[in-house]
mmCIF file with all atom_site columns, C-alpha atoms in Angstrom:
data_model
loop_
_atom_site.group_PDB
_atom_site.id
_atom_site.type_symbol
_atom_site.label_atom_id
_atom_site.label_alt_id
_atom_site.label_comp_id
_atom_site.label_asym_id
_atom_site.label_entity_id
_atom_site.label_seq_id
_atom_site.pdbx_PDB_ins_code
_atom_site.Cartn_x
_atom_site.Cartn_y
_atom_site.Cartn_z
_atom_site.occupancy
_atom_site.B_iso_or_equiv
_atom_site.pdbx_formal_charge
_atom_site.auth_seq_id
_atom_site.auth_comp_id
_atom_site.auth_asym_id
_atom_site.auth_atom_id
_atom_site.pdbx_PDB_model_num
ATOM 1   C CA . MET A 1 1   ? 0.157   0.088  -0.478  1.00 95.00 ? 24  MET A CA 1
ATOM 2   C CA . LYS A 1 2   ? 1.565   3.393  -0.855  1.00 98.00 ? 25  LYS A CA 1
ATOM 3   C CA . ASN A 1 3   ? 0.043   6.845  0.568   1.00 98.00 ? 26  ASN A CA 1
ATOM 4   C CA . LEU A 1 4   ? -0.004  9.987  -1.679  1.00 98.00 ? 27  LEU A CA 1
ATOM 5   C CA . ILE A 1 5   ? -0.710  13.610 0.022   1.00 98.00 ? 28  ILE A CA 1
ATOM 6   C CA . LEU A 1 6   ? -0.670  16.476 -1.929  1.00 98.00 ? 29  LEU A CA 1
ATOM 7   C CA . ILE A 1 7   ? -0.824  20.112 -0.966  1.00 98.00 ? 30  ILE A CA 1
ATOM 8   C CA . ARG A 1 8   ? -1.043  22.340 -2.710  1.00 98.00 ? 31  ARG A CA 1
ATOM 9   C CA . HIS A 1 9   ? 0.897   25.652 -1.770  1.00 98.00 ? 32  HIS A CA 1
ATOM 10  C CA . ALA A 1 10  ? -0.715  28.474 0.382   1.00 98.00 ? 33  ALA A CA 1
ATOM 11  C CA . LYS A 1 11  ? -2.401  31.753 -1.469  1.00 97.00 ? 34  LYS A CA 1
ATOM 12  C CA . SER A 1 12  ? 0.598   33.694 -2.773  1.00 96.00 ? 35  SER A CA 1
ATOM 13  C CA . SER A 1 13  ? 0.963   37.381 -2.837  1.00 89.00 ? 36  SER A CA 1
ATOM 14  C CA . TRP A 1 14  ? 1.105   39.105 -6.753  1.00 86.00 ? 37  TRP A CA 1
ATOM 15  C CA . GLU A 1 15  ? 2.348   42.787 -4.759  1.00 82.00 ? 38  GLU A CA 1
ATOM 16  C CA . ALA A 1 16  ? 5.747   42.381 -5.606  1.00 79.00 ? 39  ALA A CA 1
ATOM 17  C CA . PRO A 1 17  ? 7.021   42.556 -8.932  1.00 86.00 ? 40  PRO A CA 1
ATOM 18  C CA . LEU A 1 18  ? 8.671   39.097 -8.337  1.00 91.00 ? 41  LEU A CA 1
ATOM 19  C CA . LYS A 1 19  ? 9.447   36.291 -10.580 1.00 94.00 ? 42  LYS A CA 1
ATOM 20  C CA . ASP A 1 20  ? 6.415   33.383 -10.183 1.00 93.00 ? 43  ASP A CA 1
ATOM 21  C CA . PHE A 1 21  ? 9.513   31.201 -8.927  1.00 96.00 ? 44  PHE A CA 1
ATOM 22  C CA . ASP A 1 22  ? 10.071  33.746 -5.578  1.00 95.00 ? 45  ASP A CA 1
ATOM 23  C CA . ARG A 1 23  ? 6.393   35.036 -4.864  1.00 94.00 ? 46  ARG A CA 1
ATOM 24  C CA . PRO A 1 24  ? 5.876   34.923 -1.325  1.00 96.00 ? 47  PRO A CA 1
ATOM 25  C CA . LEU A 1 25  ? 2.847   33.689 1.261   1.00 97.00 ? 48  LEU A CA 1
ATOM 26  C CA . MET A 1 26  ? 0.333   36.321 1.588   1.00 96.00 ? 49  MET A CA 1
ATOM 27  C CA . LYS A 1 27  ? -1.551  37.030 4.910   1.00 96.00 ? 50  LYS A CA 1
ATOM 28  C CA . LYS A 1 28  ? -4.700  34.930 4.238   1.00 96.00 ? 51  LYS A CA 1
ATOM 29  C CA . GLY A 1 29  ? -2.025  31.905 2.700   1.00 97.00 ? 52  GLY A CA 1
ATOM 30  C CA . ILE A 1 30  ? -0.710  31.462 6.494   1.00 97.00 ? 53  ILE A CA 1
ATOM 31  C CA . LEU A 1 31  ? -4.268  31.597 8.291   1.00 97.00 ? 54  LEU A CA 1
ATOM 32  C CA . ASP A 1 32  ? -5.219  28.957 6.021   1.00 98.00 ? 55  ASP A CA 1
ATOM 33  C CA . ALA A 1 33  ? -1.740  26.999 5.659   1.00 98.00 ? 56  ALA A CA 1
ATOM 34  C CA . HIS A 1 34  ? -2.423  27.444 9.620   1.00 98.00 ? 57  HIS A CA 1
ATOM 35  C CA . GLU A 1 35  ? -5.400  26.341 9.196   1.00 97.00 ? 58  GLU A CA 1
ATOM 36  C CA . VAL A 1 36  ? -5.500  22.579 7.080   1.00 98.00 ? 59  VAL A CA 1
ATOM 37  C CA . SER A 1 37  ? -2.638  21.950 8.807   1.00 97.00 ? 60  SER A CA 1
ATOM 38  C CA . ALA A 1 38  ? -4.082  21.905 11.966  1.00 96.00 ? 61  ALA A CA 1
ATOM 39  C CA . THR A 1 39  ? -7.532  20.052 11.163  1.00 96.00 ? 62  THR A CA 1
ATOM 40  C CA . ILE A 1 40  ? -4.923  17.348 9.661   1.00 96.00 ? 63  ILE A CA 1
ATOM 41  C CA . SER A 1 41  ? -3.556  15.275 11.976  1.00 93.00 ? 64  SER A CA 1
ATOM 42  C CA . LYS A 1 42  ? -5.553  12.331 12.475  1.00 93.00 ? 65  LYS A CA 1
ATOM 43  C CA . PHE A 1 43  ? -5.099  11.652 8.544   1.00 95.00 ? 66  PHE A CA 1
ATOM 44  C CA . LEU A 1 44  ? -1.994  11.044 8.246   1.00 96.00 ? 67  LEU A CA 1
ATOM 45  C CA . PRO A 1 45  ? -0.157  7.958  8.297   1.00 94.00 ? 68  PRO A CA 1
ATOM 46  C CA . LYS A 1 46  ? 2.005   7.229  10.907  1.00 93.00 ? 69  LYS A CA 1
ATOM 47  C CA . THR A 1 47  ? 5.470   7.568  9.115   1.00 95.00 ? 70  THR A CA 1
ATOM 48  C CA . TYR A 1 48  ? 6.313   9.619  6.077   1.00 97.00 ? 71  TYR A CA 1
ATOM 49  C CA . ILE A 1 49  ? 8.343   11.640 4.461   1.00 97.00 ? 72  ILE A CA 1
ATOM 50  C CA . MET A 1 50  ? 7.533   14.915 3.283   1.00 98.00 ? 73  MET A CA 1
ATOM 51  C CA . TRP A 1 51  ? 9.324   16.291 -0.449  1.00 98.00 ? 74  TRP A CA 1
ATOM 52  C CA . SER A 1 52  ? 8.361   20.455 -1.307  1.00 98.00 ? 75  SER A CA 1
ATOM 53  C CA . SER A 1 53  ? 8.900   22.400 -4.244  1.00 98.00 ? 76  SER A CA 1
ATOM 54  C CA . THR A 1 54  ? 11.862  24.412 -4.407  1.00 98.00 ? 77  THR A CA 1
ATOM 55  C CA . ALA A 1 55  ? 9.701   27.788 -5.334  1.00 98.00 ? 78  ALA A CA 1
ATOM 56  C CA . ALA A 1 56  ? 9.086   29.928 -2.191  1.00 97.00 ? 79  ALA A CA 1
ATOM 57  C CA . ARG A 1 57  ? 5.070   29.708 -1.696  1.00 98.00 ? 80  ARG A CA 1
ATOM 58  C CA . ALA A 1 58  ? 5.456   25.887 -1.688  1.00 98.00 ? 81  ALA A CA 1
ATOM 59  C CA . LEU A 1 59  ? 8.389   25.590 0.848   1.00 97.00 ? 82  LEU A CA 1
ATOM 60  C CA . GLU A 1 60  ? 6.565   28.336 3.127   1.00 98.00 ? 83  GLU A CA 1
ATOM 61  C CA . THR A 1 61  ? 4.199   26.418 3.068   1.00 98.00 ? 84  THR A CA 1
ATOM 62  C CA . ALA A 1 62  ? 5.488   23.185 3.893   1.00 98.00 ? 85  ALA A CA 1
ATOM 63  C CA . LEU A 1 63  ? 7.694   24.568 6.721   1.00 98.00 ? 86  LEU A CA 1
ATOM 64  C CA . ILE A 1 64  ? 3.995   25.852 7.997   1.00 98.00 ? 87  ILE A CA 1
ATOM 65  C CA . PHE A 1 65  ? 2.585   22.470 7.938   1.00 98.00 ? 88  PHE A CA 1
ATOM 66  C CA . ALA A 1 66  ? 5.993   20.974 9.058   1.00 98.00 ? 89  ALA A CA 1
ATOM 67  C CA . GLN A 1 67  ? 5.691   22.715 12.445  1.00 97.00 ? 90  GLN A CA 1
ATOM 68  C CA . ASN A 1 68  ? 2.499   22.394 13.444  1.00 97.00 ? 91  ASN A CA 1
ATOM 69  C CA . ILE A 1 69  ? 2.576   18.348 13.011  1.00 97.00 ? 92  ILE A CA 1
ATOM 70  C CA . SER A 1 70  ? 5.201   18.045 14.162  1.00 96.00 ? 93  SER A CA 1
ATOM 71  C CA . TYR A 1 71  ? 7.293   16.272 11.236  1.00 97.00 ? 94  TYR A CA 1
ATOM 72  C CA . PRO A 1 72  ? 10.927  18.205 11.389  1.00 97.00 ? 95  PRO A CA 1
ATOM 73  C CA . ILE A 1 73  ? 11.418  20.827 8.905   1.00 96.00 ? 96  ILE A CA 1
ATOM 74  C CA . GLU A 1 74  ? 15.685  19.813 8.122   1.00 97.00 ? 97  GLU A CA 1
ATOM 75  C CA . SER A 1 75  ? 14.036  16.591 7.521   1.00 97.00 ? 98  SER A CA 1
ATOM 76  C CA . ILE A 1 76  ? 12.163  18.297 4.265   1.00 98.00 ? 99  ILE A CA 1
ATOM 77  C CA . VAL A 1 77  ? 13.404  17.345 1.415   1.00 98.00 ? 100 VAL A CA 1
ATOM 78  C CA . TYR A 1 78  ? 13.348  20.139 -1.453  1.00 98.00 ? 101 TYR A CA 1
ATOM 79  C CA . LYS A 1 79  ? 12.990  19.232 -4.730  1.00 98.00 ? 102 LYS A CA 1
ATOM 80  C CA . ASP A 1 80  ? 13.557  21.797 -7.805  1.00 98.00 ? 103 ASP A CA 1
ATOM 81  C CA . ASP A 1 81  ? 11.685  19.253 -10.455 1.00 97.00 ? 104 ASP A CA 1
ATOM 82  C CA . LEU A 1 82  ? 8.730   19.903 -7.991  1.00 98.00 ? 105 LEU A CA 1
ATOM 83  C CA . TYR A 1 83  ? 8.513   23.333 -9.453  1.00 98.00 ? 106 TYR A CA 1
ATOM 84  C CA . THR A 1 84  ? 6.316   22.212 -12.052 1.00 97.00 ? 107 THR A CA 1
ATOM 85  C CA . PHE A 1 85  ? 2.036   22.772 -13.313 1.00 97.00 ? 108 PHE A CA 1
ATOM 86  C CA . ASP A 1 86  ? 2.274   19.577 -15.893 1.00 97.00 ? 109 ASP A CA 1
ATOM 87  C CA . ASP A 1 87  ? 0.967   16.217 -13.658 1.00 97.00 ? 110 ASP A CA 1
ATOM 88  C CA . LYS A 1 88  ? 3.229   14.338 -15.884 1.00 97.00 ? 111 LYS A CA 1
ATOM 89  C CA . GLN A 1 89  ? 6.345   16.193 -14.618 1.00 98.00 ? 112 GLN A CA 1
ATOM 90  C CA . LEU A 1 90  ? 4.681   15.560 -11.461 1.00 98.00 ? 113 LEU A CA 1
ATOM 91  C CA . GLU A 1 91  ? 3.397   12.223 -12.311 1.00 98.00 ? 114 GLU A CA 1
ATOM 92  C CA . LYS A 1 92  ? 7.583   11.094 -13.487 1.00 98.00 ? 115 LYS A CA 1
ATOM 93  C CA . VAL A 1 93  ? 8.173   12.543 -9.835  1.00 98.00 ? 116 VAL A CA 1
ATOM 94  C CA . ILE A 1 94  ? 6.144   10.762 -7.710  1.00 98.00 ? 117 ILE A CA 1
ATOM 95  C CA . LYS A 1 95  ? 6.560   7.635  -9.218  1.00 98.00 ? 118 LYS A CA 1
ATOM 96  C CA . SER A 1 96  ? 10.562  7.916  -8.979  1.00 97.00 ? 119 SER A CA 1
ATOM 97  C CA . CYS A 1 97  ? 10.556  7.830  -5.190  1.00 97.00 ? 120 CYS A CA 1
ATOM 98  C CA . ASP A 1 98  ? 12.550  4.944  -2.866  1.00 96.00 ? 121 ASP A CA 1
ATOM 99  C CA . ASN A 1 99  ? 9.672   1.810  -2.359  1.00 97.00 ? 122 ASN A CA 1
ATOM 100 C CA . SER A 1 100 ? 11.372  1.857  1.050   1.00 96.00 ? 123 SER A CA 1
ATOM 101 C CA . PHE A 1 101 ? 8.645   4.498  1.772   1.00 97.00 ? 124 PHE A CA 1
ATOM 102 C CA . GLU A 1 102 ? 5.516   3.275  2.236   1.00 97.00 ? 125 GLU A CA 1
ATOM 103 C CA . SER A 1 103 ? 3.876   7.399  2.059   1.00 98.00 ? 126 SER A CA 1
ATOM 104 C CA . VAL A 1 104 ? 4.624   10.884 0.851   1.00 98.00 ? 127 VAL A CA 1
ATOM 105 C CA . ILE A 1 105 ? 3.012   14.093 1.424   1.00 98.00 ? 128 ILE A CA 1
ATOM 106 C CA . LEU A 1 106 ? 3.964   16.415 -1.282  1.00 98.00 ? 129 LEU A CA 1
ATOM 107 C CA . PHE A 1 107 ? 3.534   20.372 -0.963  1.00 98.00 ? 130 PHE A CA 1
ATOM 108 C CA . GLY A 1 108 ? 3.227   21.498 -4.920  1.00 98.00 ? 131 GLY A CA 1
ATOM 109 C CA . HIS A 1 109 ? 1.299   23.315 -7.600  1.00 98.00 ? 132 HIS A CA 1
ATOM 110 C CA . ASN A 1 110 ? -1.745  23.662 -9.962  1.00 97.00 ? 133 ASN A CA 1
ATOM 111 C CA . GLU A 1 111 ? -2.634  22.571 -12.489 1.00 97.00 ? 134 GLU A CA 1
ATOM 112 C CA . ALA A 1 112 ? -0.402  19.143 -11.988 1.00 98.00 ? 135 ALA A CA 1
ATOM 113 C CA . ILE A 1 113 ? -2.013  18.422 -8.728  1.00 98.00 ? 136 ILE A CA 1
ATOM 114 C CA . THR A 1 114 ? -5.621  18.594 -9.528  1.00 98.00 ? 137 THR A CA 1
ATOM 115 C CA . ASN A 1 115 ? -4.931  17.356 -13.169 1.00 98.00 ? 138 ASN A CA 1
ATOM 116 C CA . PHE A 1 116 ? -3.256  14.136 -10.889 1.00 98.00 ? 139 PHE A CA 1
ATOM 117 C CA . VAL A 1 117 ? -5.194  13.549 -7.840  1.00 98.00 ? 140 VAL A CA 1
ATOM 118 C CA . ASN A 1 118 ? -7.951  13.739 -11.017 1.00 98.00 ? 141 ASN A CA 1
ATOM 119 C CA . LYS A 1 119 ? -6.020  10.984 -12.445 1.00 97.00 ? 142 LYS A CA 1
ATOM 120 C CA . PHE A 1 120 ? -5.543  8.526  -10.100 1.00 98.00 ? 143 PHE A CA 1
ATOM 121 C CA . GLY A 1 121 ? -7.678  9.817  -7.808  1.00 98.00 ? 144 GLY A CA 1
ATOM 122 C CA . ASP A 1 122 ? -11.639 8.144  -7.835  1.00 97.00 ? 145 ASP A CA 1
ATOM 123 C CA . VAL A 1 123 ? -13.276 11.770 -6.936  1.00 97.00 ? 146 VAL A CA 1
ATOM 124 C CA . PHE A 1 124 ? -13.762 14.546 -9.480  1.00 98.00 ? 147 PHE A CA 1
ATOM 125 C CA . ILE A 1 125 ? -12.031 17.335 -7.924  1.00 98.00 ? 148 ILE A CA 1
ATOM 126 C CA . GLU A 1 126 ? -12.979 20.306 -9.772  1.00 97.00 ? 149 GLU A CA 1
ATOM 127 C CA . ASN A 1 127 ? -10.385 22.057 -9.011  1.00 98.00 ? 150 ASN A CA 1
ATOM 128 C CA . VAL A 1 128 ? -7.758  21.654 -5.779  1.00 98.00 ? 151 VAL A CA 1
ATOM 129 C CA . PRO A 1 129 ? -7.448  24.907 -3.781  1.00 98.00 ? 152 PRO A CA 1
ATOM 130 C CA . THR A 1 130 ? -4.039  26.906 -2.321  1.00 98.00 ? 153 THR A CA 1
ATOM 131 C CA . SER A 1 131 ? -3.321  25.292 0.942   1.00 98.00 ? 154 SER A CA 1
ATOM 132 C CA . GLY A 1 132 ? -6.256  22.698 0.128   1.00 98.00 ? 155 GLY A CA 1
ATOM 133 C CA . PHE A 1 133 ? -4.983  18.882 1.029   1.00 98.00 ? 156 PHE A CA 1
ATOM 134 C CA . VAL A 1 134 ? -5.437  15.596 -1.163  1.00 98.00 ? 157 VAL A CA 1
ATOM 135 C CA . SER A 1 135 ? -5.074  12.321 0.590   1.00 98.00 ? 158 SER A CA 1
ATOM 136 C CA . LEU A 1 136 ? -4.526  8.940  -2.287  1.00 98.00 ? 159 LEU A CA 1
ATOM 137 C CA . GLN A 1 137 ? -4.017  5.423  -1.515  1.00 98.00 ? 160 GLN A CA 1
ATOM 138 C CA . PHE A 1 138 ? -2.599  3.010  -3.839  1.00 98.00 ? 161 PHE A CA 1
ATOM 139 C CA . ASP A 1 139 ? -3.434  -0.404 -3.758  1.00 97.00 ? 162 ASP A CA 1
ATOM 140 C CA . ALA A 1 140 ? 0.361   -0.820 -5.269  1.00 96.00 ? 163 ALA A CA 1
ATOM 141 C CA . ASP A 1 141 ? 3.990   -2.210 -3.327  1.00 96.00 ? 164 ASP A CA 1
ATOM 142 C CA . SER A 1 142 ? 5.789   -0.230 -6.064  1.00 97.00 ? 165 SER A CA 1
ATOM 143 C CA . TRP A 1 143 ? 5.167   3.961  -6.519  1.00 98.00 ? 166 TRP A CA 1
ATOM 144 C CA . ASN A 1 144 ? 6.460   3.128  -10.163 1.00 97.00 ? 167 ASN A CA 1
ATOM 145 C CA . THR A 1 145 ? 3.423   0.932  -11.018 1.00 96.00 ? 168 THR A CA 1
ATOM 146 C CA . ILE A 1 146 ? 0.688   3.103  -8.827  1.00 97.00 ? 169 ILE A CA 1
ATOM 147 C CA . ASN A 1 147 ? -2.476  3.652  -11.139 1.00 95.00 ? 170 ASN A CA 1
ATOM 148 C CA . LYS A 1 148 ? -5.972  4.296  -9.952  1.00 95.00 ? 171 LYS A CA 1
ATOM 149 C CA . GLY A 1 149 ? -6.367  4.896  -6.470  1.00 97.00 ? 172 GLY A CA 1
ATOM 150 C CA . LYS A 1 150 ? -9.298  5.796  -4.334  1.00 98.00 ? 173 LYS A CA 1
ATOM 151 C CA . THR A 1 151 ? -9.279  9.534  -2.900  1.00 98.00 ? 174 THR A CA 1
ATOM 152 C CA . HIS A 1 152 ? -9.366  8.739  1.565   1.00 96.00 ? 175 HIS A CA 1
ATOM 153 C CA . LYS A 1 153 ? -9.693  12.835 2.422   1.00 97.00 ? 176 LYS A CA 1
ATOM 154 C CA . THR A 1 154 ? -9.988  16.040 1.160   1.00 98.00 ? 177 THR A CA 1
ATOM 155 C CA . ILE A 1 155 ? -9.571  19.017 3.201   1.00 97.00 ? 178 ILE A CA 1
ATOM 156 C CA . PHE A 1 156 ? -10.153 22.654 1.805   1.00 98.00 ? 179 PHE A CA 1
ATOM 157 C CA . PRO A 1 157 ? -10.044 25.722 3.823   1.00 97.00 ? 180 PRO A CA 1
ATOM 158 C CA . LYS A 1 158 ? -13.560 26.820 3.449   1.00 94.00 ? 181 LYS A CA 1
ATOM 159 C CA . ASP A 1 159 ? -14.594 23.016 4.437   1.00 91.00 ? 182 ASP A CA 1
ATOM 160 C CA . LEU A 1 160 ? -13.017 24.826 8.150   1.00 92.00 ? 183 LEU A CA 1
ATOM 161 C CA . LYS A 1 161 ? -15.155 28.240 7.923   1.00 77.00 ? 184 LYS A CA 1
#
């Protein structure tokens, strides 16, 4: 069994004239990330690794979640190739995971996340919102062989308001 939790980065700021990669979180994004991360503990596997895109907004979101779920921030694995909006690239990265890990929490970007969860989950999600949490389970022993799985749980900021 493989467990994958995809979390779309929190809402980012467009105020400063920065490259897309460098955009930080805005206040609403920070608050939403704290709110969602405070509610997910009972839906997490016992052990997992945490991967994040290296883009500022994903990295900041991962740090907020790690702090709130007591995951050591120095153990977060930052991957340049998770800075993608393409679900095929996201799939390639996920399928490259070492099979010794049963569960992965991944912080990334849309459209990749929404398209991935619709391809691999069993519940259609029109759009995974910022700070959105989607947990998928796969009846597979190898990450490389994951295919259609079960959408186990979704938590979106609007659900917590």
